[in-house]
Short mmCIF file of C-alpha atoms in Angstrom, two decimals:
data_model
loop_
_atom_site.label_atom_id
_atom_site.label_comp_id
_atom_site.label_asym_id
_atom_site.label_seq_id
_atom_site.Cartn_x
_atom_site.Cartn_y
_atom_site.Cartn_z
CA UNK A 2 -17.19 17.88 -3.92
CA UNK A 3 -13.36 16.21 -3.25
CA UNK A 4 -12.51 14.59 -0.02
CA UNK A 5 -10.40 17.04 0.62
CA UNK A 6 -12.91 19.81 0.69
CA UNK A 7 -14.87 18.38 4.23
CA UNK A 8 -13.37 19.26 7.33
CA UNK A 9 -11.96 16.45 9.60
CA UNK A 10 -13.20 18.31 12.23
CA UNK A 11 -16.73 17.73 11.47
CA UNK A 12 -16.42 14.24 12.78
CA UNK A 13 -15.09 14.36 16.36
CA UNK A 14 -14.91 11.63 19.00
CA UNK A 15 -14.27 10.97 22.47
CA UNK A 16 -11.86 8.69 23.73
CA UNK A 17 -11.68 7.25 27.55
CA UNK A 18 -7.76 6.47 26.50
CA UNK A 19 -5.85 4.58 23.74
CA UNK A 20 -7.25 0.87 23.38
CA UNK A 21 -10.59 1.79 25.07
CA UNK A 22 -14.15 1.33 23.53
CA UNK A 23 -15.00 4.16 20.98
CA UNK A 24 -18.24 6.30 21.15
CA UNK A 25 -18.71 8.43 18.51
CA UNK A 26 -20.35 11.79 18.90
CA UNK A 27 -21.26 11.87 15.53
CA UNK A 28 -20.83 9.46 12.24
CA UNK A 29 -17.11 9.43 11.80
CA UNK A 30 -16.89 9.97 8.07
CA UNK A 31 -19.79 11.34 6.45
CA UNK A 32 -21.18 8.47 3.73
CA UNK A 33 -20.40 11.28 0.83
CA UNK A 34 -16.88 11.06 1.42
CA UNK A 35 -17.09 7.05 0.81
CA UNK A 36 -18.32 7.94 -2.78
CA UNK A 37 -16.21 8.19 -5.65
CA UNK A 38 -16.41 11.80 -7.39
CA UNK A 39 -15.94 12.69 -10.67
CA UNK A 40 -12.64 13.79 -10.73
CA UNK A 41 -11.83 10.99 -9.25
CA UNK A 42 -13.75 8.90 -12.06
CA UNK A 43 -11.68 11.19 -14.25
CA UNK A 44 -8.49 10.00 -12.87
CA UNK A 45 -9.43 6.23 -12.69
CA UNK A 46 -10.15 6.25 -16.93
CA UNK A 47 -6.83 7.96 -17.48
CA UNK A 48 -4.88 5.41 -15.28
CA UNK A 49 -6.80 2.48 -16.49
CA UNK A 50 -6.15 3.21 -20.25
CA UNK A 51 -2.42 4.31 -19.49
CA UNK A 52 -1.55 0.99 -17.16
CA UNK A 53 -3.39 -1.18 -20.04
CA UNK A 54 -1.26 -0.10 -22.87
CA UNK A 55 2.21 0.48 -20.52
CA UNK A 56 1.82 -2.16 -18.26
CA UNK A 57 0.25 -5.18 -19.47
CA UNK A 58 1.64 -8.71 -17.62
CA UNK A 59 4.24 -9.18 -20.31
CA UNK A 60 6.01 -5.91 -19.68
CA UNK A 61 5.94 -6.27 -16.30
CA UNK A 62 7.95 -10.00 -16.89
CA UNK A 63 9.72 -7.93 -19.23
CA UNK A 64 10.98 -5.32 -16.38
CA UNK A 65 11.46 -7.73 -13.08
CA UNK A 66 14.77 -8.66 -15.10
CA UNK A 67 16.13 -5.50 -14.92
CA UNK A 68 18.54 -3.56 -12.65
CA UNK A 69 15.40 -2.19 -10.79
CA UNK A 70 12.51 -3.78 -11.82
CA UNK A 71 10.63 -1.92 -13.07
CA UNK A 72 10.67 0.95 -16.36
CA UNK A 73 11.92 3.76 -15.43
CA UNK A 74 10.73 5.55 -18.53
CA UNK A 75 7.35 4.84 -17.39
CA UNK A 76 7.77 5.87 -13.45
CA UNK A 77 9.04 9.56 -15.12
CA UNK A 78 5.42 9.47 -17.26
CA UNK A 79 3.58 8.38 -14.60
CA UNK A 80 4.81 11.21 -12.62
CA UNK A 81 4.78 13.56 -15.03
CA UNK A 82 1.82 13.85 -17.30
CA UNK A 83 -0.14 12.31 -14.60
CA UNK A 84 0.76 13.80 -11.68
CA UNK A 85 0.50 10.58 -9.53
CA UNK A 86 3.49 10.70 -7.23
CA UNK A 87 1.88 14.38 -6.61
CA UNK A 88 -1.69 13.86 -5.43
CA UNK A 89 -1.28 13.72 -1.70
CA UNK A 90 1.68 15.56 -1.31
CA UNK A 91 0.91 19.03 -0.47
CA UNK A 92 1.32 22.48 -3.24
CA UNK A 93 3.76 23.67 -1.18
CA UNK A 94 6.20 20.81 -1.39
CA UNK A 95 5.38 20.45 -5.15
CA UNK A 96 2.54 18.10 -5.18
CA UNK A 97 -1.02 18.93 -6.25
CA UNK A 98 -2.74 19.28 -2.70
CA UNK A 99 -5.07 16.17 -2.98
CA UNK A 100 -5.50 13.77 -0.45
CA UNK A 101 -4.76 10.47 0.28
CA UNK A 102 -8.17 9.56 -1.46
CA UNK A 103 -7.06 10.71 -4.78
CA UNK A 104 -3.50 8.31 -4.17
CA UNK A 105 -6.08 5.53 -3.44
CA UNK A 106 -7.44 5.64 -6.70
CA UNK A 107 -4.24 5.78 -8.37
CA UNK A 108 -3.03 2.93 -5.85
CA UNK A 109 -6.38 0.98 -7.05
CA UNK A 110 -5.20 0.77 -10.86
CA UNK A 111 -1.58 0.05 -10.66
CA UNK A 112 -2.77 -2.79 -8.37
CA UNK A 113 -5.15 -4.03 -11.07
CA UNK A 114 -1.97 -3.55 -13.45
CA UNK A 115 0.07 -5.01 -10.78
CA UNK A 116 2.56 -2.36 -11.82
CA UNK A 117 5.53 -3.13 -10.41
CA UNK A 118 7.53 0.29 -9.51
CA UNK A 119 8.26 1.42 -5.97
CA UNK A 120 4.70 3.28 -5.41
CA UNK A 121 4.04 1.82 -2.21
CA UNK A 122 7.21 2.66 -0.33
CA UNK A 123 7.84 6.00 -1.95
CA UNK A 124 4.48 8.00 -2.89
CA UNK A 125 3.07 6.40 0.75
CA UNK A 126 5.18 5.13 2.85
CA UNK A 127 8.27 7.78 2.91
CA UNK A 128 6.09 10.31 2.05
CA UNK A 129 3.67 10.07 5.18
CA UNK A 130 6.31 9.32 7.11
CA UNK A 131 7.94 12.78 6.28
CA UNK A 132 4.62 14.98 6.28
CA UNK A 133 3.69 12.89 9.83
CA UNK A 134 7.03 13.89 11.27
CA UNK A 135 6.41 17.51 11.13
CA UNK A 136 9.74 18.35 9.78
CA UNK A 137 9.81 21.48 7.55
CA UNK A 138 13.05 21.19 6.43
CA UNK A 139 12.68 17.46 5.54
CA UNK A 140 9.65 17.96 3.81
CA UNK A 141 11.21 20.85 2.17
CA UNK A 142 14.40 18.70 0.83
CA UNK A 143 12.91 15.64 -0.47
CA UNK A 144 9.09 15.88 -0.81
CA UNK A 145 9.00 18.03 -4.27
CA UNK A 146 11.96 14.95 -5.38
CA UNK A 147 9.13 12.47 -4.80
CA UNK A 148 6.24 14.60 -6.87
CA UNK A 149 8.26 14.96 -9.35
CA UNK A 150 9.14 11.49 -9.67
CA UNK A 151 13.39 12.39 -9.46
CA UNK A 152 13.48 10.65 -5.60
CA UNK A 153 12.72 6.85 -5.15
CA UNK A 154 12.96 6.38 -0.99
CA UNK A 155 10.90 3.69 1.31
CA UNK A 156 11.17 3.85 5.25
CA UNK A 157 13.24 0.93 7.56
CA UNK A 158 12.76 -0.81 10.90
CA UNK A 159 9.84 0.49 11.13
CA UNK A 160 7.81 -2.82 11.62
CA UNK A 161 10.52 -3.98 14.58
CA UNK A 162 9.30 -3.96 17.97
CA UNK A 163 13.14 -2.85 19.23
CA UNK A 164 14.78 -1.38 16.49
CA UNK A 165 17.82 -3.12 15.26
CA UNK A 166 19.03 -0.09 14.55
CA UNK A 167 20.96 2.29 16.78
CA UNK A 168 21.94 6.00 16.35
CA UNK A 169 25.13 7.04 17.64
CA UNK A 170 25.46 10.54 17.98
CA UNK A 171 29.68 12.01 17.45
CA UNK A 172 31.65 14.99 16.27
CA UNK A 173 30.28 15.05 12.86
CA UNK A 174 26.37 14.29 13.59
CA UNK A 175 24.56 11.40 14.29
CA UNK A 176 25.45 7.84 12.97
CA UNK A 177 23.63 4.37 12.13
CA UNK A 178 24.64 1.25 12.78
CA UNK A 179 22.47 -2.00 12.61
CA UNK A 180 20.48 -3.97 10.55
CA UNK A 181 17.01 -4.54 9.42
CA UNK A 182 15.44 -6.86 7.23
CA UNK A 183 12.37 -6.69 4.56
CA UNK A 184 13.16 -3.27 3.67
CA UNK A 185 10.77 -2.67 0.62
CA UNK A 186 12.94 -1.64 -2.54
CA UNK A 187 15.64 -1.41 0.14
CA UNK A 188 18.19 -2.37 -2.37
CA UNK A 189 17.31 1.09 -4.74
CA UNK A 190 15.44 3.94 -2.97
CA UNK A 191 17.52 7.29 -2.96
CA UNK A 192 16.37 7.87 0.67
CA UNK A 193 16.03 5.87 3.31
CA UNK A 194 13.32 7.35 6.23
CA UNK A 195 15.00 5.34 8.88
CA UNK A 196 13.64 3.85 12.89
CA UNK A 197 16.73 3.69 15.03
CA UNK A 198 17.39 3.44 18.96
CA UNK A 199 18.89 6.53 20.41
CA UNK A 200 19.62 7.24 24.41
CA UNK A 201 16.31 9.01 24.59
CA UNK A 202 14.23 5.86 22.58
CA UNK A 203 13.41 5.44 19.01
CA UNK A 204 13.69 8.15 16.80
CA UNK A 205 13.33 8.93 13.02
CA UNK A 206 16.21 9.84 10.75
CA UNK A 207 16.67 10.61 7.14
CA UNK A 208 19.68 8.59 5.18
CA UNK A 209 21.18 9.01 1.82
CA UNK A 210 22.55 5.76 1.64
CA UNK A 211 26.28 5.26 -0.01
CA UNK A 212 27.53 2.32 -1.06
CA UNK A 213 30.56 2.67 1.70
CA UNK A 214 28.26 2.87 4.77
CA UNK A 215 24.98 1.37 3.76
CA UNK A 216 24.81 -1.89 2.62
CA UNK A 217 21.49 -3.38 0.88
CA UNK A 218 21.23 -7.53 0.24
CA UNK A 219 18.57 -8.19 -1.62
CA UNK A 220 16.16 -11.41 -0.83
CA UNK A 221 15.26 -13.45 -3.29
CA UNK A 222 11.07 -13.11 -2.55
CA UNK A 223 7.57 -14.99 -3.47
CA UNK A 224 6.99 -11.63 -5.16
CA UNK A 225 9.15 -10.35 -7.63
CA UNK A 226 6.89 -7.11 -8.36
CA UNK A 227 7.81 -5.61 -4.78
CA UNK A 228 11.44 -6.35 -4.38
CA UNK A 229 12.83 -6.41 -0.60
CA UNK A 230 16.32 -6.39 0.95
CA UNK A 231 17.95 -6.33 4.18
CA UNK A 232 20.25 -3.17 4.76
CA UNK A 233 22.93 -3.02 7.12
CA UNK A 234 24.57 0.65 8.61
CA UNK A 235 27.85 0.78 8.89
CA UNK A 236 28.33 4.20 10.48
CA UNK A 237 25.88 5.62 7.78
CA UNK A 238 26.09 9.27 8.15
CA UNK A 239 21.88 10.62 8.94
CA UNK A 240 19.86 13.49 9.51
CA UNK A 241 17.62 13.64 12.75
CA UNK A 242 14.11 13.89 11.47
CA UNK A 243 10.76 14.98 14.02
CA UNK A 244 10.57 14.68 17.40
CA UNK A 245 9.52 11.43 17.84
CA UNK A 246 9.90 8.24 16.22
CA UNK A 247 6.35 7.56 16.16
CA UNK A 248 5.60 5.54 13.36
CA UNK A 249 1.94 4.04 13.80
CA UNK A 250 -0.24 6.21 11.28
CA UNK A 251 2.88 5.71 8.85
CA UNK A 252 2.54 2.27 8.93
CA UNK A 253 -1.81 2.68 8.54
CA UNK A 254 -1.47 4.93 5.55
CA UNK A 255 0.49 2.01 4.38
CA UNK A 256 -1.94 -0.84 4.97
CA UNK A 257 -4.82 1.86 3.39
CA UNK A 258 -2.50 1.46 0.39
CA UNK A 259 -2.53 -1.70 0.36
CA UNK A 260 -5.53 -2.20 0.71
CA UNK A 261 -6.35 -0.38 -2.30
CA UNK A 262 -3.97 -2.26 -4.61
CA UNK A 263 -5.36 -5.39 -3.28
CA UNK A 264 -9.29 -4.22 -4.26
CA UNK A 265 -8.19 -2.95 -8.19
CA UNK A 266 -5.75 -6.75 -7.62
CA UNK A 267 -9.49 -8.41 -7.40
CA UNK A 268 -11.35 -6.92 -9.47
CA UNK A 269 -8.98 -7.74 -12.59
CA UNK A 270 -8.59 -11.20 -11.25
CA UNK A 271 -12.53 -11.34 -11.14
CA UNK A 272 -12.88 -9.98 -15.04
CA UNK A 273 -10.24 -12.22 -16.55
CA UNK A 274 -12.09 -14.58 -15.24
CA UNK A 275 -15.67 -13.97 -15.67
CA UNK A 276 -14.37 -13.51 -19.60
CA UNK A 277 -12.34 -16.35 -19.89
CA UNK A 278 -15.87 -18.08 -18.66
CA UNK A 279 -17.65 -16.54 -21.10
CA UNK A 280 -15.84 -17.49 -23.94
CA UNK A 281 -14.99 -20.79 -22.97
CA UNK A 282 -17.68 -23.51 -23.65
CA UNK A 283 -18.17 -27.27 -22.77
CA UNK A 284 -21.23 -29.18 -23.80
CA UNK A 285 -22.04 -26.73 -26.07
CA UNK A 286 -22.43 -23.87 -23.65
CA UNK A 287 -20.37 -21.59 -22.26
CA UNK A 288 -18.62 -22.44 -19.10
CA UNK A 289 -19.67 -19.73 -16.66
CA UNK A 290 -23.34 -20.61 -17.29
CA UNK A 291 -23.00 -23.62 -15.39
CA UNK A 292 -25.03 -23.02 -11.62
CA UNK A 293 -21.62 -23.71 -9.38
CA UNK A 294 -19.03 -22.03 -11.38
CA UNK A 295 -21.49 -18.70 -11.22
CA UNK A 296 -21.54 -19.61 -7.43
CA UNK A 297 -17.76 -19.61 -7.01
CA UNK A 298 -18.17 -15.94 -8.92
CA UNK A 299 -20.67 -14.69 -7.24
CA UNK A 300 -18.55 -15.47 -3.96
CA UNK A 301 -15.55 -13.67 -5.36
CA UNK A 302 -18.34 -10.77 -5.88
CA UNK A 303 -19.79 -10.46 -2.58
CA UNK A 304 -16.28 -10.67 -1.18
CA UNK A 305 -14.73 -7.43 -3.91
CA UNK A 306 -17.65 -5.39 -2.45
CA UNK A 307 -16.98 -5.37 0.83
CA UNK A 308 -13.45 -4.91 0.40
CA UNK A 309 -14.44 -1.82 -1.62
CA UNK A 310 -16.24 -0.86 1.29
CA UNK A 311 -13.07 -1.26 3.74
CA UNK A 312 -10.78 -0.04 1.49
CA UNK A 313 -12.90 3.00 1.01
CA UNK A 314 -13.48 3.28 4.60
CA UNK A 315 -9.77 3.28 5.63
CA UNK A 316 -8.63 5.63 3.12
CA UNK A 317 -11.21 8.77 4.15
CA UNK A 318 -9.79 7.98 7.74
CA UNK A 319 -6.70 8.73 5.58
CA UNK A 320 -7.92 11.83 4.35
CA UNK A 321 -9.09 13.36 7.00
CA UNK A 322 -6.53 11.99 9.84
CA UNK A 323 -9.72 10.55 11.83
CA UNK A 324 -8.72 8.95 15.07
CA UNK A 325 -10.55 5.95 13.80
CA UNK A 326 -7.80 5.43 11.22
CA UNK A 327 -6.43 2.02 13.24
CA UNK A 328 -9.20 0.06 13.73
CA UNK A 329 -10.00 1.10 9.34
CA UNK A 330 -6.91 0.04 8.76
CA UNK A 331 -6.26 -2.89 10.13
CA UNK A 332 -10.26 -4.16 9.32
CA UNK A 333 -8.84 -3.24 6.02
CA UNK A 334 -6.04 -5.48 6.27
CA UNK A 335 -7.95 -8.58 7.00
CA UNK A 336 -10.81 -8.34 4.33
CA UNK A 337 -8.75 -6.88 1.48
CA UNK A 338 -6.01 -9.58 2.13
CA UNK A 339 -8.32 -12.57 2.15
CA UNK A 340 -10.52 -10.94 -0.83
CA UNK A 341 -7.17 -10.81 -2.87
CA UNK A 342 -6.59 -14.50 -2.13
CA UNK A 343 -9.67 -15.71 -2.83
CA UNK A 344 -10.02 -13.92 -6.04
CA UNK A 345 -6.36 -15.18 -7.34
CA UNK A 346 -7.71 -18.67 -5.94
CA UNK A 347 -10.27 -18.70 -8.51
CA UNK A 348 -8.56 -16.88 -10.90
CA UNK A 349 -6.09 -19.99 -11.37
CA UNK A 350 -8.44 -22.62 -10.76
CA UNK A 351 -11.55 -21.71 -12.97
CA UNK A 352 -8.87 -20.94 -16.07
CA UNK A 353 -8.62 -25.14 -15.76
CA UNK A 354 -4.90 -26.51 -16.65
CA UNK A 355 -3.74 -23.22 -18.45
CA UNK A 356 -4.38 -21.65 -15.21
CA UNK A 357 -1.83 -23.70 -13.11
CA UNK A 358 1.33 -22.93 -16.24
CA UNK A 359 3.72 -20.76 -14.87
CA UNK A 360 3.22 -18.38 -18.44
CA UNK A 361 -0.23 -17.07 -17.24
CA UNK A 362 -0.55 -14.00 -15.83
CA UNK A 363 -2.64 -15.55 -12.97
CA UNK A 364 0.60 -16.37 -11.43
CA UNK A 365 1.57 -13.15 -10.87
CA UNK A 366 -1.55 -11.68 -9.12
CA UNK A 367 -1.27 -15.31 -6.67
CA UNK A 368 2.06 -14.16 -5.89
CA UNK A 369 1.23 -10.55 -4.97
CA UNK A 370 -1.92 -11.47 -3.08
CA UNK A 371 0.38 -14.52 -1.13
CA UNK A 372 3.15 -11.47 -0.13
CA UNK A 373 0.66 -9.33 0.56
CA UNK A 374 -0.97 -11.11 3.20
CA UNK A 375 1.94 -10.68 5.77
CA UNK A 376 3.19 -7.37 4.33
CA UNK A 377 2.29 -5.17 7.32
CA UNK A 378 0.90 -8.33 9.49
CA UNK A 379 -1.32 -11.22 8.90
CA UNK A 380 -4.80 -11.17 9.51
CA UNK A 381 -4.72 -13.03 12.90
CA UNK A 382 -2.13 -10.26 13.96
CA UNK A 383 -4.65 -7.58 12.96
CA UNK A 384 -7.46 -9.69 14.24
CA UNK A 385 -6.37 -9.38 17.85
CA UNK A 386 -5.71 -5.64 16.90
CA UNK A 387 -9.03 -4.86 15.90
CA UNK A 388 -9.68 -6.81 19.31
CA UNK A 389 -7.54 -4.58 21.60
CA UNK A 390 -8.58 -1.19 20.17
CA UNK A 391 -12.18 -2.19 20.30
CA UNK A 392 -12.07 -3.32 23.71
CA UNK A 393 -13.02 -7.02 23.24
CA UNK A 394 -9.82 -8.11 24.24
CA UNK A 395 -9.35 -6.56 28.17
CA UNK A 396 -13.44 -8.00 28.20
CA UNK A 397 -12.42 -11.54 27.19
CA UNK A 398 -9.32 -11.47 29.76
CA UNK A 399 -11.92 -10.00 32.22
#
């Protein structure tokens, strides 16, 4: 049985009000849905072996000097005889009716790959942020683009406390004009889901950007695998998307996400190293026999499980829109962050002085891990999160 075969309404909870202690009725996600199934076992083996032979650390090098960083050849497969862009999206947009769990596994490998295409801010970000919105006709115009893998798009201002960017409604529609920075491939989506300021607050709009009215400048960043830019509006002609410009299980989806590339991130960092260990021998033995290097492993271990676990945990909330989906997320946040870091740690350090040469592949998983950590907050700003929506923090003031 899928994930997206149980009922979300199965696991029900009652709330005093937003930020208060939690008291479940019932266990929020059933342990089942925590499992992986075999479809989705199915879909791991296909991505694995398909990543391994398309995107191995030299052809990602390879693609980062490109116009868009990444193979574009490879996004069309990807979409295509795989269906990934697809999975969550539902059949009636053009996707495969999935769920978010299904993406996660997908999300999983190309982390492990560290595949560098614009997953993250299309297939989740601008995707949830169109099927959240409610917005037939949006999801209508630009949701079977992103199955299909024809539409790149990402989603702005979203992470800014008072939107930079302001909507100006005239004779021909409404109007941006602003700036925001750290816009995930910002410099290259089709479609820009946009946060802007209006009279009535912060609302959502869709963008087409054109080179006349939208201008991307792209940052030069730790990681060159997720490319960012700032984008300024220069009376950029947009859509009015929603009612609202609620943006807050958007943004959790995303950390879910990320989450997930961070776990398949560790896990390959953890196996190029336990086999680099095995074959590599001092005093006749080999070196990962030795009591404090299988220590240092054993660390990395303990901590890939129970990122698993979070991971896992955050997605189902996901999949089944549970209420419990921000405190997952952001406990997802902090252990799948500091997993990834560890892991790349030892990854560089237990390959001895090959490890610290810029040609290793290690390099690349340290950078993605380092970027990753303040992607959609650090872990002290999710910390006091967790704090708030658990109630610890209005006890501690108390």
């Amino acid at each position: 049985m899928t994930v997206h075969q149980f009922s979300r309404h199965e696991y029900e909870y009652e709330y005093e009000h937003e930020g208060a202690p939690m008291h479940p009725h019932h266990p929020d996600i059933d342990p089942q849905l925590l499992s992986e199934t075999a479809e989705q076992r199915e879909l791991r083996g296909v991505l694995r072996s398909f990543l391994t032979e398309t995107s191995g650390p030299e052809d990602v090098r390879q693609h980062l000097a490109t116009p868009r960083g990444y193979d574009e050849e490879l996004w069309a497969r990807l979409a295509g005889e795989i269906g990934v862009h697809g999975l969550a999206i539902p059949e009636e947009y053009g996707g495969s009716g999935f769920t978010f769990a299904e993406l996660a596994v997908a999300l999983e490998e190309s982390g492990r790959a560290l595949y560098c295409a614009p997953l993250l801010p299309t297939v989740v970000l601008a995707a949830q942020a169109l099927l959240n919105s409610g917005d037939r006709q949006a999801c209508e115009r630009y949701l079977p683009g992103i199955a299909a893998g024809t539409l790149t798009a990402t989603v702005a201002a979203f992470h800014d406390d008072e939107p930079g960017v302001r909507a100006e409604q005239g004779g021909a529609g409404w109007v941006l004009r602003g700036a925001t920075d750290f816009v995930l491939d910002g410099a290259g989506a089709d479609l820009l889901v946009v946060r802007a300021q209006t009279p009535d607050g912060a609302r959502l709009f869709t963008c087409e950007p054109t080179a006349d009215t939208c201008r991307p400048v792209p940052h030069r960043v730790l990681d060159e695998t997720r490319r960012q830019a700032r984008v300024e509006f220069h009376g950029a002609a947009v859509t009015l998307m929603g009612e609202s410009g609620e943006v807050a299980a958007t943004l959790d989806a995303g950390r879910a996400a990320l989450a997930a590339e961070q776990v398949g991130g560790s896990a390959r960092a953890l196996d190029a190293t336990t086999e680099f260990l095995a074959q590599r021998h001092q005093f006749g033995r080999p070196v990962g026999s030795f009591q404090a290097v299988k220590h240092r492993l054993a660390d990395v271990l303990v901590a890939l499980e129970a990122a698993r676990s979070a991971a896992a945990y955050a997605t189902a909330c996901v999949a089944l829109a549970s209420p419990r989906l921000p405190v997952a997320a952001s406990a997802a946040a902090v252990v799948c962050s500091e997993t990834f870091r560890l892991a790349t740690a030892e990854y560089v350090q237990l390959h001895g002085g090959i490890g610290f040469t810029w040609e290793h592949p290690a390099h690349l998983y340290v950078r993605r891990a380092r970027s990753g950590e303040v992607l959609f907050g650090t872990a002290d700003q999710h910390r006091a999160r967790l704090a708030e929506l658990i109630g610890l923090a209005s006890r501690t003031a108390a």
